PDB file of C-alpha atoms in Angstrom:
ATOM      1  CA  MET A  14      -0.006  -0.001   0.003  1.00  0.00           C
ATOM      2  CA  PRO A  15       1.531   3.362  -1.030  1.00  0.00           C
ATOM      3  CA  GLU A  16       2.450   5.767   1.750  1.00  0.00           C
ATOM      4  CA  VAL A  17      -0.006   8.618   2.163  1.00  0.00           C
ATOM      5  CA  GLN A  18       1.477  12.105   2.156  1.00  0.00           C
ATOM      6  CA  VAL A  19      -0.141  14.505   4.597  1.00  0.00           C
ATOM      7  CA  LEU A  20       0.492  18.246   4.538  1.00  0.00           C
ATOM      8  CA  VAL A  21      -0.079  19.792   7.959  1.00  0.00           C
ATOM      9  CA  PHE A  22      -0.166  23.594   8.005  1.00  0.00           C
ATOM     10  CA  VAL A  23       0.599  24.822  11.521  1.00  0.00           C
ATOM     11  CA  VAL A  24      -0.856  28.308  11.941  1.00  0.00           C
ATOM     12  CA  GLY A  25      -1.094  30.516  14.999  1.00  0.00           C
ATOM     13  CA  THR A  26      -1.659  34.143  13.993  1.00  0.00           C
ATOM     14  CA  ARG A  27      -3.942  36.039  11.659  1.00  0.00           C
ATOM     15  CA  ALA A  28      -1.010  37.265   9.564  1.00  0.00           C
ATOM     16  CA  GLN A  29       0.194  33.692   9.114  1.00  0.00           C
ATOM     17  CA  LEU A  30      -3.242  32.482   8.053  1.00  0.00           C
ATOM     18  CA  ILE A  31      -3.544  35.254   5.453  1.00  0.00           C
ATOM     19  CA  LYS A  32      -0.119  34.436   4.007  1.00  0.00           C
ATOM     20  CA  VAL A  33      -0.481  30.641   3.929  1.00  0.00           C
ATOM     21  CA  ALA A  34      -4.076  30.641   2.659  1.00  0.00           C
ATOM     22  CA  PRO A  35      -3.038  30.789  -1.035  1.00  0.00           C
ATOM     23  CA  VAL A  36      -0.663  27.855  -0.506  1.00  0.00           C
ATOM     24  CA  ILE A  37      -3.396  25.846   1.215  1.00  0.00           C
ATOM     25  CA  LEU A  38      -5.828  26.587  -1.618  1.00  0.00           C
ATOM     26  CA  GLU A  39      -3.280  25.502  -4.222  1.00  0.00           C
ATOM     27  CA  CYS A  40      -2.620  22.251  -2.370  1.00  0.00           C
ATOM     28  CA  GLU A  41      -6.343  21.597  -2.038  1.00  0.00           C
ATOM     29  CA  SER A  42      -6.839  22.235  -5.758  1.00  0.00           C
ATOM     30  CA  ARG A  43      -4.297  19.474  -6.420  1.00  0.00           C
ATOM     31  CA  ALA A  44      -6.215  17.026  -4.225  1.00  0.00           C
ATOM     32  CA  CYS A  45      -3.478  16.880  -1.583  1.00  0.00           C
ATOM     33  CA  GLU A  46      -4.281  15.595   1.894  1.00  0.00           C
ATOM     34  CA  VAL A  47      -4.341  18.924   3.758  1.00  0.00           C
ATOM     35  CA  LYS A  48      -4.705  19.478   7.484  1.00  0.00           C
ATOM     36  CA  LEU A  49      -4.984  22.920   9.095  1.00  0.00           C
ATOM     37  CA  LEU A  50      -3.749  22.885  12.689  1.00  0.00           C
ATOM     38  CA  MET A  51      -4.265  25.977  14.818  1.00  0.00           C
ATOM     39  CA  THR A  52      -1.883  26.504  17.739  1.00  0.00           C
ATOM     40  CA  GLY A  53      -4.330  28.728  19.644  1.00  0.00           C
ATOM     41  CA  GLN A  54      -2.113  31.817  19.659  1.00  0.00           C
ATOM     42  CA  HIS A  55      -4.827  33.985  18.087  1.00  0.00           C
ATOM     43  CA  LYS A  56      -8.597  33.454  18.123  1.00  0.00           C
ATOM     44  CA  GLU A  57     -10.525  36.494  16.880  1.00  0.00           C
ATOM     45  CA  THR A  58     -11.402  36.487  13.136  1.00  0.00           C
ATOM     46  CA  MET A  59      -9.505  33.225  12.479  1.00  0.00           C
ATOM     47  CA  ASP A  60     -12.703  31.346  11.559  1.00  0.00           C
ATOM     48  CA  ASP A  61     -13.788  34.307   9.427  1.00  0.00           C
ATOM     49  CA  LEU A  62     -10.515  34.216   7.474  1.00  0.00           C
ATOM     50  CA  VAL A  63     -10.824  30.466   6.823  1.00  0.00           C
ATOM     51  CA  ALA A  64     -14.330  31.025   5.469  1.00  0.00           C
ATOM     52  CA  GLU A  65     -13.440  34.107   3.424  1.00  0.00           C
ATOM     53  CA  PHE A  66     -10.571  32.395   1.639  1.00  0.00           C
ATOM     54  CA  GLY A  67     -12.720  29.330   0.981  1.00  0.00           C
ATOM     55  CA  ILE A  68     -10.361  26.882   2.665  1.00  0.00           C
ATOM     56  CA  ARG A  69     -12.044  23.458   2.668  1.00  0.00           C
ATOM     57  CA  ALA A  70      -9.948  21.839   5.407  1.00  0.00           C
ATOM     58  CA  SER A  71     -11.719  21.999   8.755  1.00  0.00           C
ATOM     59  CA  PRO A  72      -9.360  23.481  11.353  1.00  0.00           C
ATOM     60  CA  ASP A  73      -8.001  21.248  14.102  1.00  0.00           C
ATOM     61  CA  PHE A  74      -6.797  22.779  17.355  1.00  0.00           C
ATOM     62  CA  ALA A  75      -3.650  21.974  19.315  1.00  0.00           C
ATOM     63  CA  MET A  76      -5.248  23.656  22.313  1.00  0.00           C
ATOM     64  CA  SER A  77      -8.042  26.100  23.078  1.00  0.00           C
ATOM     65  CA  SER A  78      -7.836  29.344  21.104  1.00  0.00           C
ATOM     66  CA  THR A  79      -7.659  32.741  22.763  1.00  0.00           C
ATOM     67  CA  GLU A  80      -5.889  36.044  22.290  1.00  0.00           C
ATOM     68  CA  ARG A  81      -2.378  35.708  23.719  1.00  0.00           C
ATOM     69  CA  ASP A  82      -1.733  39.426  24.115  1.00  0.00           C
ATOM     70  CA  SER A  83       0.819  39.454  26.929  1.00  0.00           C
ATOM     71  CA  ILE A  84       4.218  37.913  27.576  1.00  0.00           C
ATOM     72  CA  TRP A  85       2.850  35.871  30.488  1.00  0.00           C
ATOM     73  CA  GLY A  86      -0.024  34.634  28.360  1.00  0.00           C
ATOM     74  CA  LEU A  87       2.394  33.517  25.647  1.00  0.00           C
ATOM     75  CA  MET A  88       4.684  31.766  28.140  1.00  0.00           C
ATOM     76  CA  ALA A  89       1.732  29.874  29.599  1.00  0.00           C
ATOM     77  CA  TRP A  90       0.532  28.928  26.106  1.00  0.00           C
ATOM     78  CA  LEU A  91       3.899  27.792  24.727  1.00  0.00           C
ATOM     79  CA  PRO A  92       4.326  24.323  26.323  1.00  0.00           C
ATOM     80  CA  GLY A  93       0.681  23.379  25.807  1.00  0.00           C
ATOM     81  CA  ALA A  94       0.827  24.371  22.160  1.00  0.00           C
ATOM     82  CA  PHE A  95       4.000  22.325  21.600  1.00  0.00           C
ATOM     83  CA  LEU A  96       2.538  19.232  23.240  1.00  0.00           C
ATOM     84  CA  GLY A  97      -0.747  19.650  21.365  1.00  0.00           C
ATOM     85  CA  VAL A  98       0.940  19.951  17.966  1.00  0.00           C
ATOM     86  CA  ARG A  99       3.223  16.989  18.687  1.00  0.00           C
ATOM     87  CA  LYS A 100       0.292  14.821  19.775  1.00  0.00           C
ATOM     88  CA  PHE A 101      -1.574  15.646  16.562  1.00  0.00           C
ATOM     89  CA  LEU A 102       1.467  14.781  14.437  1.00  0.00           C
ATOM     90  CA  TRP A 103       2.125  11.534  16.298  1.00  0.00           C
ATOM     91  CA  ARG A 104      -1.389  10.348  15.453  1.00  0.00           C
ATOM     92  CA  TRP A 105      -0.659  10.683  11.746  1.00  0.00           C
ATOM     93  CA  ASN A 106       2.743   9.047  12.087  1.00  0.00           C
ATOM     94  CA  LYS A 107       1.151   6.020  13.751  1.00  0.00           C
ATOM     95  CA  ARG A 108      -1.077   5.650  10.711  1.00  0.00           C
ATOM     96  CA  GLY A 109       2.009   5.233   8.545  1.00  0.00           C
ATOM     97  CA  SER A 110       1.596   8.600   6.804  1.00  0.00           C
ATOM     98  CA  ASN A 111       4.469  10.618   5.358  1.00  0.00           C
ATOM     99  CA  VAL A 112       3.942  13.876   7.231  1.00  0.00           C
ATOM    100  CA  PHE A 113       5.175  17.274   6.024  1.00  0.00           C
ATOM    101  CA  VAL A 114       4.683  20.139   8.463  1.00  0.00           C
ATOM    102  CA  LEU A 115       4.452  23.569   6.826  1.00  0.00           C
ATOM    103  CA  VAL A 116       5.277  26.509   9.051  1.00  0.00           C
ATOM    104  CA  HIS A 117       5.440  30.143   8.039  1.00  0.00           C
ATOM    105  CA  GLY A 118       7.591  33.103   8.932  1.00  0.00           C
ATOM    106  CA  ASP A 119       9.044  33.804  12.346  1.00  0.00           C
ATOM    107  CA  THR A 120       6.382  33.730  15.065  1.00  0.00           C
ATOM    108  CA  LEU A 121       6.373  31.629  18.209  1.00  0.00           C
ATOM    109  CA  SER A 122       3.852  29.371  16.449  1.00  0.00           C
ATOM    110  CA  THR A 123       6.432  28.857  13.686  1.00  0.00           C
ATOM    111  CA  LEU A 124       8.947  27.713  16.269  1.00  0.00           C
ATOM    112  CA  VAL A 125       6.389  25.513  18.044  1.00  0.00           C
ATOM    113  CA  GLY A 126       5.381  23.836  14.779  1.00  0.00           C
ATOM    114  CA  ALA A 127       8.947  23.194  13.650  1.00  0.00           C
ATOM    115  CA  ALA A 128      10.071  21.861  17.031  1.00  0.00           C
ATOM    116  CA  ALA A 129       7.018  19.619  17.377  1.00  0.00           C
ATOM    117  CA  ALA A 130       7.554  18.301  13.836  1.00  0.00           C
ATOM    118  CA  ARG A 131      11.149  17.408  14.627  1.00  0.00           C
ATOM    119  CA  SER A 132      10.092  15.702  17.837  1.00  0.00           C
ATOM    120  CA  ALA A 133       7.415  13.709  16.010  1.00  0.00           C
ATOM    121  CA  GLY A 134       9.683  12.656  13.144  1.00  0.00           C
ATOM    122  CA  ALA A 135       7.950  14.776  10.486  1.00  0.00           C
ATOM    123  CA  ARG A 136       9.652  16.846   7.796  1.00  0.00           C
ATOM    124  CA  VAL A 137       9.678  20.636   8.190  1.00  0.00           C
ATOM    125  CA  VAL A 138       8.798  22.899   5.261  1.00  0.00           C
ATOM    126  CA  HIS A 139       9.492  26.562   6.082  1.00  0.00           C
ATOM    127  CA  LEU A 140       7.515  29.098   4.055  1.00  0.00           C
ATOM    128  CA  GLU A 141       9.077  32.551   3.617  1.00  0.00           C
ATOM    129  CA  SER A 142      12.399  31.091   4.744  1.00  0.00           C
ATOM    130  CA  GLY A 143      15.850  32.680   4.808  1.00  0.00           C
ATOM    131  CA  LEU A 144      14.826  36.219   5.754  1.00  0.00           C
ATOM    132  CA  THR A 145      17.088  37.733   8.379  1.00  0.00           C
ATOM    133  CA  SER A 146      18.011  41.121   9.782  1.00  0.00           C
ATOM    134  CA  GLY A 147      21.530  39.967  10.603  1.00  0.00           C
ATOM    135  CA  LYS A 148      20.975  41.101  14.198  1.00  0.00           C
ATOM    136  CA  VAL A 149      20.098  38.408  16.697  1.00  0.00           C
ATOM    137  CA  LEU A 150      17.873  40.655  18.843  1.00  0.00           C
ATOM    138  CA  ASP A 151      16.247  42.755  16.109  1.00  0.00           C
ATOM    139  CA  PRO A 152      13.388  42.165  15.713  1.00  0.00           C
ATOM    140  CA  PHE A 153      12.895  40.380  19.033  1.00  0.00           C
ATOM    141  CA  PRO A 154      11.925  37.568  19.430  1.00  0.00           C
ATOM    142  CA  GLU A 155      11.296  36.997  15.715  1.00  0.00           C
ATOM    143  CA  GLU A 156      14.953  36.876  14.656  1.00  0.00           C
ATOM    144  CA  ILE A 157      15.686  34.248  17.313  1.00  0.00           C
ATOM    145  CA  CYS A 158      12.691  32.202  16.118  1.00  0.00           C
ATOM    146  CA  ARG A 159      13.965  32.412  12.541  1.00  0.00           C
ATOM    147  CA  ARG A 160      17.427  31.172  13.382  1.00  0.00           C
ATOM    148  CA  LEU A 161      16.126  28.251  15.392  1.00  0.00           C
ATOM    149  CA  VAL A 162      13.635  27.272  12.683  1.00  0.00           C
ATOM    150  CA  PHE A 163      16.324  27.512   9.974  1.00  0.00           C
ATOM    151  CA  ARG A 164      18.242  24.781  11.800  1.00  0.00           C
ATOM    152  CA  MET A 165      15.192  22.503  11.883  1.00  0.00           C
ATOM    153  CA  THR A 166      14.146  23.048   8.270  1.00  0.00           C
ATOM    154  CA  ASP A 167      14.211  20.268   5.683  1.00  0.00           C
ATOM    155  CA  MET A 168      12.765  22.296   2.797  1.00  0.00           C
ATOM    156  CA  ALA A 169      13.146  26.092   2.641  1.00  0.00           C
ATOM    157  CA  MET A 170      10.732  28.041   0.469  1.00  0.00           C
ATOM    158  CA  CYS A 171      12.693  31.259  -0.045  1.00  0.00           C
ATOM    159  CA  PRO A 172      11.120  34.489  -1.390  1.00  0.00           C
ATOM    160  CA  SER A 173      14.350  35.898  -2.885  1.00  0.00           C
ATOM    161  CA  GLU A 174      17.836  35.078  -4.099  1.00  0.00           C
ATOM    162  CA  SER A 175      19.384  36.567  -0.966  1.00  0.00           C
ATOM    163  CA  ALA A 176      17.197  34.328   1.196  1.00  0.00           C
ATOM    164  CA  MET A 177      18.276  31.354  -0.924  1.00  0.00           C
ATOM    165  CA  GLN A 178      21.925  32.212  -0.346  1.00  0.00           C
ATOM    166  CA  HIS A 179      21.365  32.487   3.388  1.00  0.00           C
ATOM    167  CA  MET A 180      19.676  29.094   3.638  1.00  0.00           C
ATOM    168  CA  ALA A 181      22.422  27.504   1.527  1.00  0.00           C
ATOM    169  CA  ARG A 182      24.636  27.824   4.602  1.00  0.00           C
ATOM    170  CA  TYR A 183      22.621  25.151   6.394  1.00  0.00           C
ATOM    171  CA  ARG A 184      23.294  21.481   5.778  1.00  0.00           C
ATOM    172  CA  ASN A 185      20.760  19.084   4.307  1.00  0.00           C
ATOM    173  CA  VAL A 186      18.249  21.819   3.473  1.00  0.00           C
ATOM    174  CA  GLU A 187      16.525  21.761   0.086  1.00  0.00           C
ATOM    175  CA  CYS A 188      16.132  25.384  -1.029  1.00  0.00           C
ATOM    176  CA  ILE A 189      13.473  26.566  -3.490  1.00  0.00           C
ATOM    177  CA  ASP A 190      13.201  30.146  -4.768  1.00  0.00           C
ATOM    178  CA  THR A 191       9.501  31.048  -4.775  1.00  0.00           C
ATOM    179  CA  GLN A 192      10.350  34.499  -6.212  1.00  0.00           C
ATOM    180  CA  GLY A 193       7.847  36.336  -4.109  1.00  0.00           C
ATOM    181  CA  ASN A 194       5.888  36.815  -0.920  1.00  0.00           C
ATOM    182  CA  THR A 195       2.579  34.965  -0.611  1.00  0.00           C
ATOM    183  CA  ILE A 196       0.846  38.098   0.651  1.00  0.00           C
ATOM    184  CA  LEU A 197       0.615  39.112  -3.023  1.00  0.00           C
ATOM    185  CA  ASP A 198      -1.224  35.862  -3.733  1.00  0.00           C
ATOM    186  CA  ALA A 199      -3.505  36.584  -0.770  1.00  0.00           C
ATOM    187  CA  VAL A 200      -4.387  39.979  -2.274  1.00  0.00           C
ATOM    188  CA  ARG A 201      -5.141  38.288  -5.619  1.00  0.00           C
ATOM    189  CA  CYS A 202      -7.441  35.842  -3.855  1.00  0.00           C
ATOM    190  CA  ALA A 203      -9.220  38.718  -2.130  1.00  0.00           C
ATOM    191  CA  LEU A 204      -9.674  40.566  -5.435  1.00  0.00           C
ATOM    192  CA  LYS A 205     -11.298  37.499  -6.975  1.00  0.00           C
ATOM    193  CA  ALA A 206     -13.777  37.346  -4.119  1.00  0.00           C
ATOM    194  CA  LEU A 207     -14.401  41.108  -4.037  1.00  0.00           C
ATOM    195  CA  PRO A 208     -13.297  42.797  -7.274  1.00  0.00           C
ATOM    196  CA  ILE A 209     -12.230  46.461  -7.093  1.00  0.00           C
ATOM    197  CA  PRO A 210     -13.923  48.755  -9.632  1.00  0.00           C
ATOM    198  CA  ALA A 211     -11.606  49.553 -12.534  1.00  0.00           C
ATOM    199  CA  LYS A 212     -11.595  53.304 -11.840  1.00  0.00           C
ATOM    200  CA  ALA A 213     -11.030  52.985  -8.093  1.00  0.00           C
ATOM    201  CA  SER A 214      -7.762  54.181  -6.578  1.00  0.00           C
ATOM    202  CA  TYR A 215      -6.440  52.175  -3.670  1.00  0.00           C
ATOM    203  CA  ALA A 216      -3.281  50.992  -1.989  1.00  0.00           C
ATOM    204  CA  VAL A 217      -2.437  47.948   0.106  1.00  0.00           C
ATOM    205  CA  VAL A 218      -0.025  48.469   2.990  1.00  0.00           C
ATOM    206  CA  SER A 219       1.251  45.758   5.321  1.00  0.00           C
ATOM    207  CA  LEU A 220       3.162  47.294   8.240  1.00  0.00           C
ATOM    208  CA  HIS A 221       3.695  43.836   9.729  1.00  0.00           C
ATOM    209  CA  ARG A 222       5.905  44.885  12.641  1.00  0.00           C
ATOM    210  CA  PHE A 223       5.911  47.516  15.366  1.00  0.00           C
ATOM    211  CA  GLN A 224       9.370  48.606  14.154  1.00  0.00           C
ATOM    212  CA  ASN A 225       7.766  49.936  10.998  1.00  0.00           C
ATOM    213  CA  LEU A 226       5.603  52.255  13.089  1.00  0.00           C
ATOM    214  CA  TYR A 227       8.130  53.531  15.610  1.00  0.00           C
ATOM    215  CA  ASP A 228      11.499  53.281  13.835  1.00  0.00           C
ATOM    216  CA  VAL A 229      11.658  55.692  10.890  1.00  0.00           C
ATOM    217  CA  GLY A 230      14.758  53.999   9.486  1.00  0.00           C
ATOM    218  CA  SER A 231      13.441  50.452   9.705  1.00  0.00           C
ATOM    219  CA  THR A 232      12.276  48.537   6.648  1.00  0.00           C
ATOM    220  CA  GLU A 233      12.609  45.091   8.280  1.00  0.00           C
ATOM    221  CA  GLY A 234       9.505  43.054   7.604  1.00  0.00           C
ATOM    222  CA  ALA A 235       7.864  45.725   5.422  1.00  0.00           C
ATOM    223  CA  ARG A 236       5.888  44.453   2.459  1.00  0.00           C
TER     224      ARG A 236
END
C-alpha cells in the first residue's frame, strides 16, 4: 500500500493564516491531503478568514484558542501548544503517513510547529524562509525564532535570491526560490472574491511589525 502524504499547516496568527491561505488553496486544488492545525495563539477572526478564503480543510486545534496578548499569556501557552501539535502529528505518524509540516515566517507558532515536527519525526517545510536582519535581537523575538527554525528546516521556500543564499549555509536543506511573498497571492485571492472597480484608486499596505511604526529608518519586515 503506497504511503499517504499528509500536509499539515501549523498556523497561529492572523497574519500567518492570510499568508499561507493561497498555499493551502493550491494544495487543495491538487487534491493533496491537507490538514490545518491551529496553535491557539490567536482566536478572533480566524474562523472568518478560513471562510473568506474558501479553505475546505476544517481546522483542528492543538489547544483552546484565545488572544495571547501578553508575555505571560504567551509563556503559559507555549508548552501546551507544543505538546498539542506533537500529539496531533504523532497520530498521523502512527497511521504510517508521510507527514510534512508547513510553518510560516518567524512567530512563536512557527517555532512551536517546527520543534514539534522534529520531535514527532515529520519533515519541516518553512515558508518565507531565509529572511534575516543579521541582528540576533532585532526584531525580538522573531529573529531568534527564525534562526532556530532555519536549523530545523528540511525544505526552505525562499522568497528571494538573498534568502536562498542564506539558507544555503545550512546542511541538508533543500532550497526553493519562490520568487515572491505569498501576501501578493492573498491579495489576488481577495480581489477574486471582491473585485475592485476599474476606476477605483487604492493601496495595500502591510506594516507587519511595530518597528515599521516607531523606527523611521526600519524597513525590516515591510511588504
